[in-house]
Tab-separated table of C-alpha atoms and ligand atoms in Angstrom:
chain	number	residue	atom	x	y	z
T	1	UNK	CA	0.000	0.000	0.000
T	2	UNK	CA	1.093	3.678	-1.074
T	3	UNK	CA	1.803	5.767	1.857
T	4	UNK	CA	-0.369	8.375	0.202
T	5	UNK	CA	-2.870	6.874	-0.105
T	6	UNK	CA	-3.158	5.518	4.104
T	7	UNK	CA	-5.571	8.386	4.893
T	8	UNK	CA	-7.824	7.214	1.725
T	9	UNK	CA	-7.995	3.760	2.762
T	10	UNK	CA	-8.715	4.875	6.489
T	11	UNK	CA	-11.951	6.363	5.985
T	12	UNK	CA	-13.434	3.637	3.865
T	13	UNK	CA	-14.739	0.201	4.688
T	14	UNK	CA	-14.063	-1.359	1.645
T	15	UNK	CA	-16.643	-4.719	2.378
T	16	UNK	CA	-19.064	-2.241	2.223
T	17	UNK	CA	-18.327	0.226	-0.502
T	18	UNK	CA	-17.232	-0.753	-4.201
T	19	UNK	CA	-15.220	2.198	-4.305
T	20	UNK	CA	-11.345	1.337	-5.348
T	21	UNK	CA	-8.784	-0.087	-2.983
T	22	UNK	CA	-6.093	2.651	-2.326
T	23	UNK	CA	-3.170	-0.416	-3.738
T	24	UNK	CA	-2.344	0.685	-7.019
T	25	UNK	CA	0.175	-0.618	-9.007
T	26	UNK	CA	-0.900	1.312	-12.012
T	27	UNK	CA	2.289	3.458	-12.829
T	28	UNK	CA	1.856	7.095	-13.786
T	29	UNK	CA	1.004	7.850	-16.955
T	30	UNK	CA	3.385	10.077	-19.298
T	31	UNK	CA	0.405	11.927	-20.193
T	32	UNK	CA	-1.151	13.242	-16.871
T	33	UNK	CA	-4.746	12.398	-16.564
T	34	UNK	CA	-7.624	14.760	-15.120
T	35	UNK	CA	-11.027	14.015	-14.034
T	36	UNK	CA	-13.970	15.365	-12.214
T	37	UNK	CA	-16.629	13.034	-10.401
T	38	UNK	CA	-19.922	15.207	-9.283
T	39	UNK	CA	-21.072	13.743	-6.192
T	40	UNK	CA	-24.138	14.053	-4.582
T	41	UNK	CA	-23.266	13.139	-1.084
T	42	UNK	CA	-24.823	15.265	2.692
T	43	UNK	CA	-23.237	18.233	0.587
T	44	UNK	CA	-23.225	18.007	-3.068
T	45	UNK	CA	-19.689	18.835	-4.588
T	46	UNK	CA	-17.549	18.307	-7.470
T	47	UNK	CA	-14.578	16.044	-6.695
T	48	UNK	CA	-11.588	17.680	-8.794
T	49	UNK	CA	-8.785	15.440	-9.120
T	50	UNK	CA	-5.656	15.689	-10.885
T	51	UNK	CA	-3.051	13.036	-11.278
T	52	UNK	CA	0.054	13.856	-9.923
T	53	UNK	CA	3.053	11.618	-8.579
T	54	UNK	CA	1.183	8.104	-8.455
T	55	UNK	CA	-2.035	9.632	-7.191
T	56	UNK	CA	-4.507	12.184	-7.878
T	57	UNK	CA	-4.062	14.867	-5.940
T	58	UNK	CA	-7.998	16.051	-4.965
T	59	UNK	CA	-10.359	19.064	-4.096
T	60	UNK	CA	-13.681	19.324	-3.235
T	61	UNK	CA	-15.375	22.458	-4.651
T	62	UNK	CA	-19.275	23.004	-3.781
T	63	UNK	CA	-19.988	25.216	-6.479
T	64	UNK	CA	-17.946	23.434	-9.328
T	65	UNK	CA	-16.042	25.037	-11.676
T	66	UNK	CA	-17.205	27.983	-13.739
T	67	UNK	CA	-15.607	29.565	-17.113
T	68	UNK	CA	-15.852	32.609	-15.624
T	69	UNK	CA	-12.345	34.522	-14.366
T	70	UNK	CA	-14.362	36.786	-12.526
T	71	UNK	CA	-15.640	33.557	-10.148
T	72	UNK	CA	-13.365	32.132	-7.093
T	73	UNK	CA	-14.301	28.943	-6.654
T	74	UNK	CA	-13.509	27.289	-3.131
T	75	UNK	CA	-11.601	24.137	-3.692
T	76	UNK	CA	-10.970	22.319	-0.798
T	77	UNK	CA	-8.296	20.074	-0.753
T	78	UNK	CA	-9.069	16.344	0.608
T	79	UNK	CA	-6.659	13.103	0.819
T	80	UNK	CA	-4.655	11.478	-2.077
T	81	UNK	CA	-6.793	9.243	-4.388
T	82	UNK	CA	-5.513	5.940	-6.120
T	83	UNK	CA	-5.663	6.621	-10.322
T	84	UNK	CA	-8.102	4.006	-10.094
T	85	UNK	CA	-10.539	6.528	-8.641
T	86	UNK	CA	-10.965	8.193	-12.270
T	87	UNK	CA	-13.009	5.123	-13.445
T	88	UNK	CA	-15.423	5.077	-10.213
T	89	UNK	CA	-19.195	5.841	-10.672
T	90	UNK	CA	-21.896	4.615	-9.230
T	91	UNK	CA	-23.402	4.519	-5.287
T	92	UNK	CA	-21.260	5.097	-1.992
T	93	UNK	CA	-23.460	3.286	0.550
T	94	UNK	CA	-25.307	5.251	2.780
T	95	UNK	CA	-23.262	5.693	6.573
T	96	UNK	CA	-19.972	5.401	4.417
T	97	UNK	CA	-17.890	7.720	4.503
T	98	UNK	CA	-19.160	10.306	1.483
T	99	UNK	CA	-22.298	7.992	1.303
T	100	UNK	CA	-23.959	9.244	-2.158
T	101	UNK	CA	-23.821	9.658	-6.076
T	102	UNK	CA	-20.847	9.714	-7.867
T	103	UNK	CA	-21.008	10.678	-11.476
T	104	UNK	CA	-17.636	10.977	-13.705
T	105	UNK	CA	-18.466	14.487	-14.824
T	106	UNK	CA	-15.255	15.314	-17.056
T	107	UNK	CA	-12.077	13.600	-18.163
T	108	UNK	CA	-9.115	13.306	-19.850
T	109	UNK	CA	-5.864	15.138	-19.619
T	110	UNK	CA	-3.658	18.329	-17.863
T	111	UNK	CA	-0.860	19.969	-18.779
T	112	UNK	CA	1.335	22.145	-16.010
T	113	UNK	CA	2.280	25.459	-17.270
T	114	UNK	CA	5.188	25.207	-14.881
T	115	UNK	CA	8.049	23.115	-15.432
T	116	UNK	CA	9.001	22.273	-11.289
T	117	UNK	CA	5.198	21.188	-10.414
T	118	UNK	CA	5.968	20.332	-6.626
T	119	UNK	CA	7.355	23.441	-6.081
T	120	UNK	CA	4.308	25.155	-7.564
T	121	UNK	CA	1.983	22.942	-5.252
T	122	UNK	CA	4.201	23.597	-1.876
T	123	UNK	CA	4.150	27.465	-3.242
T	124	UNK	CA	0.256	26.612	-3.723
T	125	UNK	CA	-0.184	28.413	-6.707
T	126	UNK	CA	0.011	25.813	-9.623
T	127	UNK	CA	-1.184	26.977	-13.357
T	128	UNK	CA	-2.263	24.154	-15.987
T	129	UNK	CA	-4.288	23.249	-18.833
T	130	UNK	CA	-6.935	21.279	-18.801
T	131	UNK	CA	-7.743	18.728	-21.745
T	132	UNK	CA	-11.179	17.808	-20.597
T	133	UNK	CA	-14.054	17.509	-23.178
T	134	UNK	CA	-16.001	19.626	-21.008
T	135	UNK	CA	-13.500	21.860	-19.471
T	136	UNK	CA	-10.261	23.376	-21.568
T	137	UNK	CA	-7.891	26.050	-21.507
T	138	UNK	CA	-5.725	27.414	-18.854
T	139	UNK	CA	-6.794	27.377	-15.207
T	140	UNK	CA	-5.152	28.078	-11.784
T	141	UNK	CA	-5.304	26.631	-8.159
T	142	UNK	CA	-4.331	29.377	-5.384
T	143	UNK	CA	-3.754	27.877	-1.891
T	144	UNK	CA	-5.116	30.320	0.879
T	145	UNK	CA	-2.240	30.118	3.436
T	146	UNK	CA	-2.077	28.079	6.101
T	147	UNK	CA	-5.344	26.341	5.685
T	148	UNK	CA	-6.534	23.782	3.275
T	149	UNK	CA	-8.117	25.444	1.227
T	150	UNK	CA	-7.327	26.809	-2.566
T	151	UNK	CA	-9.173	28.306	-5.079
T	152	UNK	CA	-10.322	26.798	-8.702
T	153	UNK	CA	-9.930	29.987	-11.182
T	154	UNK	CA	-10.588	30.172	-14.723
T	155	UNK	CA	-7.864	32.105	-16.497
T	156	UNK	CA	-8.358	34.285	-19.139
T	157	UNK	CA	-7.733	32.655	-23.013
T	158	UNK	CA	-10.240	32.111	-25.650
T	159	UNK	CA	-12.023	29.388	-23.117
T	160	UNK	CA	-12.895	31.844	-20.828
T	161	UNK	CA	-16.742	32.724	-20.745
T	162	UNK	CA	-18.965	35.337	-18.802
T	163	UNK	CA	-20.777	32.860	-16.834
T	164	UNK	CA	-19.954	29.593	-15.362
T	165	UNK	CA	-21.539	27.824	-17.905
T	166	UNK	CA	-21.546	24.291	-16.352
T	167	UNK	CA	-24.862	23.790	-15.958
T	168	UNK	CA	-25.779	21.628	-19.170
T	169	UNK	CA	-22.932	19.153	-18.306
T	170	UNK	CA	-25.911	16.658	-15.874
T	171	UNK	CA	-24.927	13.275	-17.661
T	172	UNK	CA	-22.233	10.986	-16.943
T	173	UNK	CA	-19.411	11.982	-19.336
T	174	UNK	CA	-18.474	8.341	-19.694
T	175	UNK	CA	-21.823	6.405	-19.401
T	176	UNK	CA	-24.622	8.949	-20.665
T	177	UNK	CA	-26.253	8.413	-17.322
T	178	UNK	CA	-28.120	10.840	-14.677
T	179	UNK	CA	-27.492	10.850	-11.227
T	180	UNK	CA	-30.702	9.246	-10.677
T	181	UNK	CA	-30.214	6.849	-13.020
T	182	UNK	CA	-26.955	5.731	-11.621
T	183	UNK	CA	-28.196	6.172	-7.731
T	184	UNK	CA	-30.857	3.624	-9.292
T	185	UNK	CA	-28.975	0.904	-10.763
R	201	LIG	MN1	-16.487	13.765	-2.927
């Protein structure tokens, strides 16, 4: 087991949730991947997750992210995932820890605009791109200091928009599905 990932594998019971094992073997990919899971959990968030040194690094952000420069959007950072995480959809049992929907919302790649990328995340301000087929274009991550939160900020290229413009993304970017039809199957 990854040392990263002991904090993941501490809050889940994994007899009871199908939710991946935090023991992957999977290498990192040359090509970083990206993904966003919208979960409908107590509070409904957008799991932002990027991968980064064997794991993907993750935030939670209520709002979600929005095209628009002029929006902040609180990005909470939570423990380590396992890469296997990008393929999970479907329904965290109720009582488990983030009991609730989970819908893979976006995917596919990232790009940091910075060559030395843990320095950037120990400075906490890390630029990239973002190869998603529903978000693109350059985007930055600003840590507030000393706590653990950051915030998700569109930057301005021909991407940028002047609203947040997420709110026709509600199917599963990989299945086609709603939430309720994946809470019901
Ligand atoms: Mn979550």
């Amino acid at each position: 087991m990854q040392d990263k990932l002991k904090e993941y594998n501490k809050k889940r019971d994994f007899y009871k949730t199908a939710e991946p094992q935090g023991a992957d073997k999977e290498k990192s990919n040359p090509v970083l991947r990206y993904v966003i899971q919208h979960h409908m959990s107590r509070r409904e968030h957008y799991d932002f997750r990027l991968e980064w040194n064997g794991v993907l690094l993750s935030w939670a952000v209520p709002k979600g992210p929005s095209y628009n420069p002029k929006d902040k959007r609180l990005a909470i950072q939570v423990e380590d995932h396992p890469l296997d995480y990008r393929n999970f959809e479907g329904t965290i049992p109720q009582g488990q820890y983030g009991g609730g929907t989970v819908m893979l919302w976006d995917e596919g790649h990232w790009l940091a605009a910075e060559s030395d990328v843990d320095k950037a995340i120990e400075k906490g301000e890390v630029k990239f791109v973002l190869l998603g087929k529903r978000l693109k274009g350059l985007w930055v991550l600003v840590k507030l200091k000393d706590t653990v939160n950051w915030l998700l900020i569109k930057e301005k290229d021909e991407y940028a928009k002047t609203s947040a413009d997420i709110d026709g993304f509600t199917i599963s970017i990989r299945t086609g599905r709603t939430m309720s039809e994946i809470s019901n199957s």
